[in-house]
mmCIF file of C-alpha atoms in Angstrom:
data_model
loop_
_atom_site.group_PDB
_atom_site.id
_atom_site.type_symbol
_atom_site.label_atom_id
_atom_site.label_comp_id
_atom_site.label_asym_id
_atom_site.label_seq_id
_atom_site.Cartn_x
_atom_site.Cartn_y
_atom_site.Cartn_z
ATOM 1 C CA MET A 1 66.728 88.615 82.712
ATOM 2 C CA ALA A 2 67.217 86.785 85.943
ATOM 3 C CA ARG A 3 70.026 84.285 85.771
ATOM 4 C CA LEU A 4 69.171 80.711 86.740
ATOM 5 C CA MET A 5 71.056 79.709 89.880
ATOM 6 C CA VAL A 6 71.497 76.208 91.288
ATOM 7 C CA PRO A 7 72.769 75.103 94.697
ATOM 8 C CA TRP A 8 76.457 74.250 94.959
ATOM 9 C CA LYS A 9 76.960 71.287 97.266
ATOM 10 C CA GLY A 10 80.358 71.838 98.685
ATOM 11 C CA ALA A 11 82.152 73.240 101.685
ATOM 12 C CA HIS A 12 79.835 76.306 101.605
ATOM 13 C CA SER A 13 76.381 74.891 100.854
ATOM 14 C CA ALA A 14 74.715 78.302 101.048
ATOM 15 C CA GLN A 15 76.584 79.592 97.995
ATOM 16 C CA PHE A 16 75.272 79.431 94.446
ATOM 17 C CA ARG A 17 76.848 79.437 91.046
ATOM 18 C CA PRO A 18 75.560 79.929 87.490
ATOM 19 C CA ALA A 19 73.871 76.939 85.848
ATOM 20 C CA ALA A 20 76.263 77.264 82.924
ATOM 21 C CA GLN A 21 79.067 76.246 85.245
ATOM 22 C CA VAL A 22 77.440 72.964 86.276
ATOM 23 C CA SER A 23 79.403 70.129 84.718
ATOM 24 C CA PRO A 24 78.605 66.441 84.380
ATOM 25 C CA PRO A 25 79.980 64.092 87.041
ATOM 26 C CA TRP A 26 83.636 63.228 86.640
ATOM 27 C CA ARG A 27 85.378 59.978 87.449
ATOM 28 C CA PRO A 28 88.663 60.669 89.213
ATOM 29 C CA CYS A 29 89.788 57.050 89.109
ATOM 30 C CA SER A 30 89.775 57.061 85.307
ATOM 31 C CA LEU A 31 90.493 60.659 84.363
ATOM 32 C CA PRO A 32 92.090 61.318 80.987
ATOM 33 C CA THR A 33 95.380 63.144 80.972
ATOM 34 C CA PRO A 34 96.247 65.933 81.048
ATOM 35 C CA LEU A 35 94.045 67.077 83.912
ATOM 36 C CA PHE A 36 94.707 70.759 83.285
ATOM 37 C CA LYS A 37 93.167 73.040 80.671
ATOM 38 C CA PRO A 38 94.064 76.662 79.940
ATOM 39 C CA ALA A 39 92.515 78.987 82.471
ATOM 40 C CA VAL A 40 89.558 81.045 81.200
ATOM 41 C CA SER A 41 89.440 84.811 81.411
ATOM 42 C CA ALA A 42 87.602 86.591 84.203
ATOM 43 C CA ALA A 43 85.005 87.926 81.742
ATOM 44 C CA ALA A 44 84.276 84.468 80.371
ATOM 45 C CA PHE A 45 83.970 83.175 83.920
ATOM 46 C CA TRP A 46 81.307 85.679 84.877
ATOM 47 C CA ARG A 47 79.448 85.207 81.588
ATOM 48 C CA GLY A 48 79.364 81.473 82.272
ATOM 49 C CA ARG A 49 81.072 80.674 78.955
ATOM 50 C CA GLY A 50 84.276 79.094 80.206
ATOM 51 C CA ASP A 51 85.286 75.718 78.781
ATOM 52 C CA THR A 52 86.690 74.361 82.041
ATOM 53 C CA PRO A 53 84.111 72.871 84.427
ATOM 54 C CA LEU A 54 84.667 74.079 87.953
ATOM 55 C CA THR A 55 84.111 70.583 89.280
ATOM 56 C CA ARG A 56 87.094 69.099 87.421
ATOM 57 C CA PRO A 57 89.911 68.414 89.904
ATOM 58 C CA PHE A 58 92.879 70.724 89.598
ATOM 59 C CA LEU A 59 95.065 68.680 91.954
ATOM 60 C CA PRO A 60 95.666 64.905 91.978
ATOM 61 C CA SER A 61 94.895 64.916 95.707
ATOM 62 C CA PHE A 62 91.256 65.793 94.926
ATOM 63 C CA ALA A 63 90.956 62.720 92.746
ATOM 64 C CA ARG A 64 92.689 60.572 95.345
ATOM 65 C CA ALA A 65 90.368 61.805 98.089
ATOM 66 C CA HIS A 66 87.323 61.046 95.965
ATOM 67 C CA CYS A 67 88.612 57.529 95.257
ATOM 68 C CA GLU A 68 89.056 56.949 98.978
ATOM 69 C CA ARG A 69 85.500 58.100 99.695
ATOM 70 C CA GLN A 70 84.232 55.714 97.033
ATOM 71 C CA GLY A 71 86.288 52.859 98.479
ATOM 72 C CA LYS A 72 88.435 52.624 95.358
ATOM 73 C CA HIS A 73 92.182 52.376 95.100
ATOM 74 C CA ARG A 74 94.133 54.843 93.026
ATOM 75 C CA ALA A 75 97.587 53.535 92.147
ATOM 76 C CA THR A 76 100.420 55.862 93.092
ATOM 77 C CA GLY A 77 103.214 54.166 91.158
ATOM 78 C CA PRO A 78 105.213 55.933 88.435
ATOM 79 C CA VAL A 79 103.199 54.525 85.503
ATOM 80 C CA GLN A 80 102.458 57.507 83.268
ATOM 81 C CA ASN A 81 103.379 56.122 79.845
ATOM 82 C CA PRO A 82 103.521 52.309 80.208
ATOM 83 C CA ALA A 83 104.916 51.622 76.732
ATOM 84 C CA VAL A 84 107.900 53.940 77.163
ATOM 85 C CA LEU A 85 108.511 52.796 80.733
ATOM 86 C CA GLN A 86 108.301 49.151 79.697
ATOM 87 C CA ALA A 87 110.850 49.701 76.927
ATOM 88 C CA CYS A 88 113.186 51.389 79.412
ATOM 89 C CA LEU A 89 112.881 48.443 81.798
ATOM 90 C CA TRP A 90 113.716 45.909 79.090
ATOM 91 C CA LEU A 91 116.702 48.033 78.120
ATOM 92 C CA LEU A 92 117.752 48.180 81.777
ATOM 93 C CA ALA A 93 117.452 44.392 82.045
ATOM 94 C CA SER A 94 119.734 43.968 79.034
ATOM 95 C CA VAL A 95 122.284 46.419 80.404
ATOM 96 C CA TYR A 96 122.186 44.711 83.816
ATOM 97 C CA VAL A 97 122.854 41.238 82.395
ATOM 98 C CA PHE A 98 125.507 42.239 79.873
ATOM 99 C CA TRP A 99 127.360 44.671 82.140
ATOM 100 C CA LEU A 100 127.394 42.543 85.283
ATOM 101 C CA PHE A 101 127.630 39.025 83.855
ATOM 102 C CA ILE A 102 129.186 39.077 80.401
ATOM 103 C CA LEU A 103 131.248 42.176 79.642
ATOM 104 C CA PRO A 104 134.752 42.389 81.177
ATOM 105 C CA TYR A 105 134.694 46.145 81.806
ATOM 106 C CA ALA A 106 132.994 46.247 85.219
ATOM 107 C CA PRO A 107 135.079 45.663 88.368
ATOM 108 C CA GLY A 108 135.988 42.036 88.941
ATOM 109 C CA ASP A 109 135.681 39.114 86.573
ATOM 110 C CA PRO A 110 132.727 38.224 84.323
ATOM 111 C CA VAL A 111 130.978 34.884 84.655
ATOM 112 C CA TRP A 112 132.965 33.256 81.872
ATOM 113 C CA ALA A 113 136.283 34.174 83.545
ATOM 114 C CA ILE A 114 135.369 33.822 87.210
ATOM 115 C CA LYS A 115 138.240 32.914 89.520
ATOM 116 C CA LEU A 116 138.408 30.365 92.305
ATOM 117 C CA ASP A 117 138.840 33.106 94.924
ATOM 118 C CA THR A 118 135.535 34.681 93.883
ATOM 119 C CA ILE A 119 133.735 31.336 94.051
ATOM 120 C CA THR A 120 135.189 30.687 97.510
ATOM 121 C CA MET A 121 134.062 34.126 98.672
ATOM 122 C CA ILE A 122 130.511 33.484 97.436
ATOM 123 C CA LEU A 123 130.360 30.109 99.196
ATOM 124 C CA ASP A 124 131.665 31.568 102.468
ATOM 125 C CA LEU A 125 129.125 34.399 102.335
ATOM 126 C CA SER A 126 126.366 31.871 101.658
ATOM 127 C CA LEU A 127 127.364 29.869 104.734
ATOM 128 C CA ASN A 128 127.021 33.064 106.770
ATOM 129 C CA PHE A 129 123.516 33.641 105.358
ATOM 130 C CA LEU A 130 121.516 36.039 107.581
ATOM 131 C CA PHE A 131 124.360 35.918 110.143
ATOM 132 C CA ILE A 132 123.067 32.590 111.472
ATOM 133 C CA LEU A 133 126.467 30.920 111.863
ATOM 134 C CA PRO A 134 128.372 34.012 113.078
ATOM 135 C CA LEU A 135 125.750 34.724 115.740
ATOM 136 C CA THR A 136 125.526 31.118 116.924
ATOM 137 C CA ASN A 137 129.320 31.049 117.228
ATOM 138 C CA LEU A 138 129.171 34.248 119.284
ATOM 139 C CA LEU A 139 126.708 32.506 121.605
ATOM 140 C CA GLY A 140 129.195 29.678 122.132
ATOM 141 C CA ILE A 141 127.548 27.175 119.789
ATOM 142 C CA HIS A 142 130.236 25.696 117.536
ATOM 143 C CA VAL A 143 128.513 22.799 115.817
ATOM 144 C CA LEU A 144 129.628 24.417 112.558
ATOM 145 C CA GLU A 145 132.238 27.141 112.367
ATOM 146 C CA SER A 146 131.508 30.343 110.489
ATOM 147 C CA PRO A 147 133.966 31.162 107.679
ATOM 148 C CA ALA A 148 136.042 34.225 108.557
ATOM 149 C CA VAL A 149 134.783 36.654 105.892
ATOM 150 C CA HIS A 150 135.420 40.383 106.117
ATOM 151 C CA PRO A 151 132.487 41.903 108.062
ATOM 152 C CA THR A 152 131.835 44.650 105.497
ATOM 153 C CA ALA A 153 131.320 42.053 102.760
ATOM 154 C CA GLU A 154 129.087 40.034 105.084
ATOM 155 C CA ALA A 155 127.031 43.118 105.907
ATOM 156 C CA LEU A 156 126.493 44.008 102.246
ATOM 157 C CA PHE A 157 125.594 40.438 101.275
ATOM 158 C CA ASN A 158 123.095 39.905 104.083
ATOM 159 C CA LEU A 159 121.473 43.306 103.588
ATOM 160 C CA VAL A 160 120.672 42.386 99.981
ATOM 161 C CA MET A 161 119.525 38.897 101.006
ATOM 162 C CA GLY A 162 117.181 40.262 103.675
ATOM 163 C CA TRP A 163 115.767 42.737 101.185
ATOM 164 C CA SER A 164 115.251 39.986 98.594
ATOM 165 C CA ILE A 165 113.347 37.841 101.096
ATOM 166 C CA MET A 166 110.958 40.700 101.850
ATOM 167 C CA PHE A 167 110.025 40.971 98.183
ATOM 168 C CA ALA A 168 108.276 37.580 98.400
ATOM 169 C CA PRO A 169 105.062 38.721 100.167
ATOM 170 C CA MET A 170 105.100 41.832 97.995
ATOM 171 C CA LEU A 171 105.264 39.868 94.734
ATOM 172 C CA PHE A 172 102.722 37.266 95.862
ATOM 173 C CA THR A 173 100.121 39.977 96.614
ATOM 174 C CA ASP A 174 100.971 42.365 93.781
ATOM 175 C CA GLU A 175 97.844 43.697 92.072
ATOM 176 C CA ARG A 176 99.400 43.115 88.634
ATOM 177 C CA ARG A 177 100.869 39.671 89.299
ATOM 178 C CA LYS A 178 98.343 37.940 86.993
ATOM 179 C CA ARG A 179 100.037 39.550 84.005
ATOM 180 C CA TYR A 180 103.050 37.332 84.699
ATOM 181 C CA SER A 181 102.154 33.857 83.447
ATOM 182 C CA GLY A 182 105.032 32.020 85.112
ATOM 183 C CA SER A 183 105.509 30.811 88.670
ATOM 184 C CA LEU A 184 106.068 33.654 91.116
ATOM 185 C CA VAL A 185 107.596 31.217 93.601
ATOM 186 C CA ALA A 186 110.187 30.179 91.017
ATOM 187 C CA LEU A 187 110.804 33.811 90.090
ATOM 188 C CA TRP A 188 111.383 34.753 93.719
ATOM 189 C CA GLY A 189 113.609 31.711 94.242
ATOM 190 C CA ILE A 190 115.790 32.799 91.332
ATOM 191 C CA GLN A 191 115.734 36.360 92.660
ATOM 192 C CA MET A 192 117.375 35.132 95.858
ATOM 193 C CA PHE A 193 120.414 34.133 93.771
ATOM 194 C CA LEU A 194 120.323 36.466 90.762
ATOM 195 C CA THR A 195 118.364 39.385 92.289
ATOM 196 C CA ASN A 196 117.441 41.949 89.631
ATOM 197 C CA THR A 197 118.215 39.600 86.750
ATOM 198 C CA VAL A 198 114.612 38.402 87.079
ATOM 199 C CA LEU A 199 113.027 41.289 88.997
ATOM 200 C CA ILE A 200 113.586 43.859 86.238
ATOM 201 C CA PRO A 201 111.818 41.693 83.606
ATOM 202 C CA TYR A 202 108.936 41.146 86.039
ATOM 203 C CA MET A 203 108.589 44.890 86.514
ATOM 204 C CA ALA A 204 108.372 45.220 82.731
ATOM 205 C CA ILE A 205 105.909 42.350 82.257
ATOM 206 C CA ARG A 206 103.523 43.710 84.889
ATOM 207 C CA LEU A 207 103.085 46.754 82.646
ATOM 208 C CA ASN A 208 101.577 44.640 79.864
ATOM 209 C CA HIS A 209 98.164 45.669 78.562
ATOM 210 C CA GLU A 210 95.555 44.784 81.153
ATOM 211 C CA ASP A 211 93.250 42.015 79.967
ATOM 212 C CA ARG A 212 89.639 41.898 81.018
ATOM 213 C CA ILE A 213 89.396 39.928 84.263
ATOM 214 C CA ASN A 214 86.423 37.727 85.061
ATOM 215 C CA GLU A 215 84.344 38.903 87.992
ATOM 216 C CA ASP A 216 84.749 35.570 89.763
ATOM 217 C CA VAL A 217 88.456 36.276 90.372
ATOM 218 C CA LEU A 218 87.824 39.685 91.910
ATOM 219 C CA SER A 219 87.708 40.276 95.647
ATOM 220 C CA LYS A 220 85.102 42.348 97.442
ATOM 221 C CA THR A 221 87.325 45.424 97.107
ATOM 222 C CA GLY A 222 87.609 45.010 93.332
ATOM 223 C CA SER A 223 91.210 43.752 93.385
ATOM 224 C CA VAL A 224 92.364 40.390 92.067
ATOM 225 C CA LYS A 225 91.784 37.541 94.528
ATOM 226 C CA LEU A 226 94.917 36.068 96.023
ATOM 227 C CA GLU A 227 94.179 32.335 95.685
ATOM 228 C CA LEU A 228 97.483 31.458 97.358
ATOM 229 C CA SER A 229 98.809 28.106 98.487
ATOM 230 C CA GLY A 230 102.041 26.545 99.653
ATOM 231 C CA VAL A 231 105.014 28.883 99.891
ATOM 232 C CA GLN A 232 102.973 31.898 98.814
ATOM 233 C CA LYS A 233 100.405 31.399 101.566
ATOM 234 C CA VAL A 234 103.107 30.890 104.201
ATOM 235 C CA MET A 235 105.000 34.035 103.214
ATOM 236 C CA VAL A 236 101.901 36.254 102.966
ATOM 237 C CA SER A 237 100.239 35.011 106.156
ATOM 238 C CA GLY A 238 103.585 35.370 107.945
ATOM 239 C CA ALA A 239 104.379 38.800 106.496
ATOM 240 C CA ARG A 240 104.807 40.306 109.952
ATOM 241 C CA VAL A 241 107.287 37.603 110.940
ATOM 242 C CA VAL A 242 109.184 38.257 107.715
ATOM 243 C CA SER A 243 109.250 41.986 108.474
ATOM 244 C CA VAL A 244 110.597 41.414 111.999
ATOM 245 C CA VAL A 245 113.268 38.906 110.948
ATOM 246 C CA CYS A 246 114.439 40.881 107.925
ATOM 247 C CA GLY A 247 114.228 44.144 109.837
ATOM 248 C CA ALA A 248 116.571 42.628 112.416
ATOM 249 C CA VAL A 249 118.877 41.420 109.624
ATOM 250 C CA GLY A 250 119.025 44.944 108.216
ATOM 251 C CA LEU A 251 119.877 46.421 111.604
ATOM 252 C CA ILE A 252 122.494 43.755 112.303
ATOM 253 C CA SER A 253 124.020 44.386 108.864
ATOM 254 C CA VAL A 254 124.602 48.036 109.706
ATOM 255 C CA LEU A 255 126.079 47.203 113.106
ATOM 256 C CA TRP A 256 128.121 44.334 111.682
ATOM 257 C CA PHE A 257 129.695 46.647 109.127
ATOM 258 C CA PHE A 258 131.217 48.734 111.926
ATOM 259 C CA LEU A 259 131.501 46.303 114.846
ATOM 260 C CA GLY A 260 131.376 42.757 113.467
ATOM 261 C CA ARG A 261 134.278 40.397 114.259
ATOM 262 C CA ALA A 262 135.927 43.094 116.353
ATOM 263 C CA ASP A 263 138.333 40.584 117.926
ATOM 264 C CA GLU A 264 139.444 39.038 114.628
ATOM 265 C CA GLY A 265 141.761 41.792 113.425
ATOM 266 C CA PHE A 266 139.638 43.554 110.795
ATOM 267 C CA GLY A 267 140.629 46.987 112.086
ATOM 268 C CA ASN A 268 138.769 50.165 112.913
ATOM 269 C CA PHE A 269 136.224 52.049 110.824
ATOM 270 C CA SER A 270 138.877 53.601 108.581
ATOM 271 C CA ASP A 271 140.403 50.197 107.826
ATOM 272 C CA ARG A 272 137.004 48.670 107.130
ATOM 273 C CA TRP A 273 135.941 51.487 104.838
ATOM 274 C CA THR A 274 139.209 51.249 102.880
ATOM 275 C CA PHE A 275 138.730 47.513 102.423
ATOM 276 C CA PHE A 276 135.090 48.003 101.441
ATOM 277 C CA LEU A 277 135.987 50.409 98.631
ATOM 278 C CA GLU A 278 138.713 48.065 97.402
ATOM 279 C CA TYR A 279 136.268 45.159 97.591
ATOM 280 C CA LEU A 280 133.717 46.954 95.409
ATOM 281 C CA ALA A 281 136.437 47.930 92.944
ATOM 282 C CA SER A 282 137.764 44.388 92.519
ATOM 283 C CA ASP A 283 134.913 41.927 93.165
ATOM 284 C CA ARG A 284 132.098 41.496 90.628
ATOM 285 C CA PRO A 285 129.457 40.095 93.064
ATOM 286 C CA GLY A 286 130.128 42.897 95.558
ATOM 287 C CA TYR A 287 129.886 45.474 92.790
ATOM 288 C CA ALA A 288 126.616 43.878 91.614
ATOM 289 C CA PHE A 289 125.163 44.141 95.132
ATOM 290 C CA VAL A 290 125.488 47.927 94.911
ATOM 291 C CA TRP A 291 123.463 47.831 91.693
ATOM 292 C CA ASP A 292 120.885 45.679 93.471
ATOM 293 C CA ILE A 293 120.546 48.147 96.338
ATOM 294 C CA CYS A 294 119.991 51.013 93.902
ATOM 295 C CA LEU A 295 117.384 49.095 91.881
ATOM 296 C CA TYR A 296 115.597 47.776 94.968
ATOM 297 C CA SER A 297 115.422 51.370 96.208
ATOM 298 C CA LEU A 298 113.674 52.241 92.941
ATOM 299 C CA PHE A 299 111.292 49.277 92.729
ATOM 300 C CA GLN A 300 110.272 49.250 96.402
ATOM 301 C CA PRO A 301 108.263 52.521 96.427
ATOM 302 C CA TRP A 302 106.844 51.687 93.005
ATOM 303 C CA LEU A 303 105.427 48.318 94.084
ATOM 304 C CA ILE A 304 104.225 49.569 97.457
ATOM 305 C CA GLY A 305 102.531 52.531 95.794
ATOM 306 C CA ASP A 306 100.615 50.195 93.485
ATOM 307 C CA ASN A 307 99.479 48.047 96.430
ATOM 308 C CA LEU A 308 98.663 50.513 99.197
ATOM 309 C CA ASP A 309 95.079 49.212 99.270
ATOM 310 C CA LYS A 310 96.418 46.024 100.897
ATOM 311 C CA VAL A 311 97.720 47.947 103.905
ATOM 312 C CA GLN A 312 95.596 48.479 107.010
ATOM 313 C CA LYS A 313 93.608 51.645 106.352
ATOM 314 C CA ARG A 314 94.782 53.493 109.447
ATOM 315 C CA LYS A 315 98.406 52.956 108.402
ATOM 316 C CA SER A 316 98.164 53.548 104.653
ATOM 317 C CA GLU A 317 99.074 57.234 104.837
ATOM 318 C CA ILE A 318 102.275 56.743 106.829
ATOM 319 C CA ILE A 319 103.278 53.789 104.620
ATOM 320 C CA GLY A 320 102.785 56.060 101.632
ATOM 321 C CA TYR A 321 105.637 58.182 102.987
ATOM 322 C CA LEU A 322 107.831 55.433 104.440
ATOM 323 C CA ARG A 323 107.892 53.504 101.160
ATOM 324 C CA PHE A 324 110.540 55.901 99.855
ATOM 325 C CA ILE A 325 113.019 54.926 102.596
ATOM 326 C CA PRO A 326 115.143 52.043 101.254
ATOM 327 C CA TYR A 327 114.674 48.763 103.119
ATOM 328 C CA VAL A 328 112.786 50.416 106.003
ATOM 329 C CA GLY A 329 109.781 51.122 103.803
ATOM 330 C CA LEU A 330 109.342 47.458 102.884
ATOM 331 C CA VAL A 331 109.729 46.399 106.515
ATOM 332 C CA ALA A 332 106.956 48.835 107.455
ATOM 333 C CA TYR A 333 104.766 47.707 104.550
ATOM 334 C CA LEU A 334 104.932 44.022 105.502
ATOM 335 C CA TRP A 335 104.257 44.843 109.154
ATOM 336 C CA SER A 336 101.191 46.880 108.164
ATOM 337 C CA LEU A 337 99.816 44.416 105.608
ATOM 338 C CA SER A 338 96.166 43.521 106.182
ATOM 339 C CA ASP A 339 95.353 40.151 107.713
ATOM 340 C CA PHE A 340 95.467 37.219 105.323
ATOM 341 C CA GLU A 341 91.725 36.619 105.700
ATOM 342 C CA GLU A 342 90.999 40.203 104.647
ATOM 343 C CA LEU A 343 93.299 39.939 101.646
ATOM 344 C CA GLU A 344 91.546 36.766 100.513
ATOM 345 C CA ALA A 345 88.009 38.148 101.033
#
């Protein structure tokens, strides 16, 4: 008996395959997991009795390509099991707060036993925020003198501050921001002082079960409308300015670590590195900044991966790779963010 054959619309349109192998359309943007099924035997394949449809994607890239052709966004963040991941984040938040603020076992003093020298160091670093005072003094402007803080401590502090500033446009345009019921401006403001104390809980809250969203709050691309105002609108519309300024701060931080205050007796690279290690081993804020860098390096590619649809299309692929480079990836993301009018459409 002649076997019924149907056209196979694919890369080789002239080929045919058995009708038994034709499977119903699949939706790559909402595929159940796992995507793989046990391979069928060669005999079952030729008899047309295999259980696995040939049209089911065997690689995630197939699904991603289909989503792109359909104009849909497929999140690339690490969310595989939200409940387990959310529990881990809440546990991490607890460890972060107790270890860095309350328990006396980490380097330096806890909050309840903080010393005057530590408070003075924090105030001096704050006065040198983003190297504004040190650089103006270098230019001969001495309206206000910069406190003489060790350049390695200044570099570490300002690197974390520049990174924290760049999270503002990211948080304000995050696809899952509606799951956080509080003020994102307030959250970011606290993040500037307490960094991951508030960012870790936000990362956990954004994994909450997705509620049904009314169509009137969706943009033309199917994402949640921005509806920004005030500080949020300024930071998002000026994302490129933020990327340039904070990118410069990051570069200056690296140079400042090695060359800053060269004429003030802070020694060569070996001396600076020795002090830096001693600083991390004896100062609680400095030690906490290292934690912040590690956690920012983890959260940055996660958030960017979930929001790649907000990047200019011609740059989305390169941003998908750059997002894994600490600090640099967020600079590139903000520079490549779509125009504010497009994000609001």
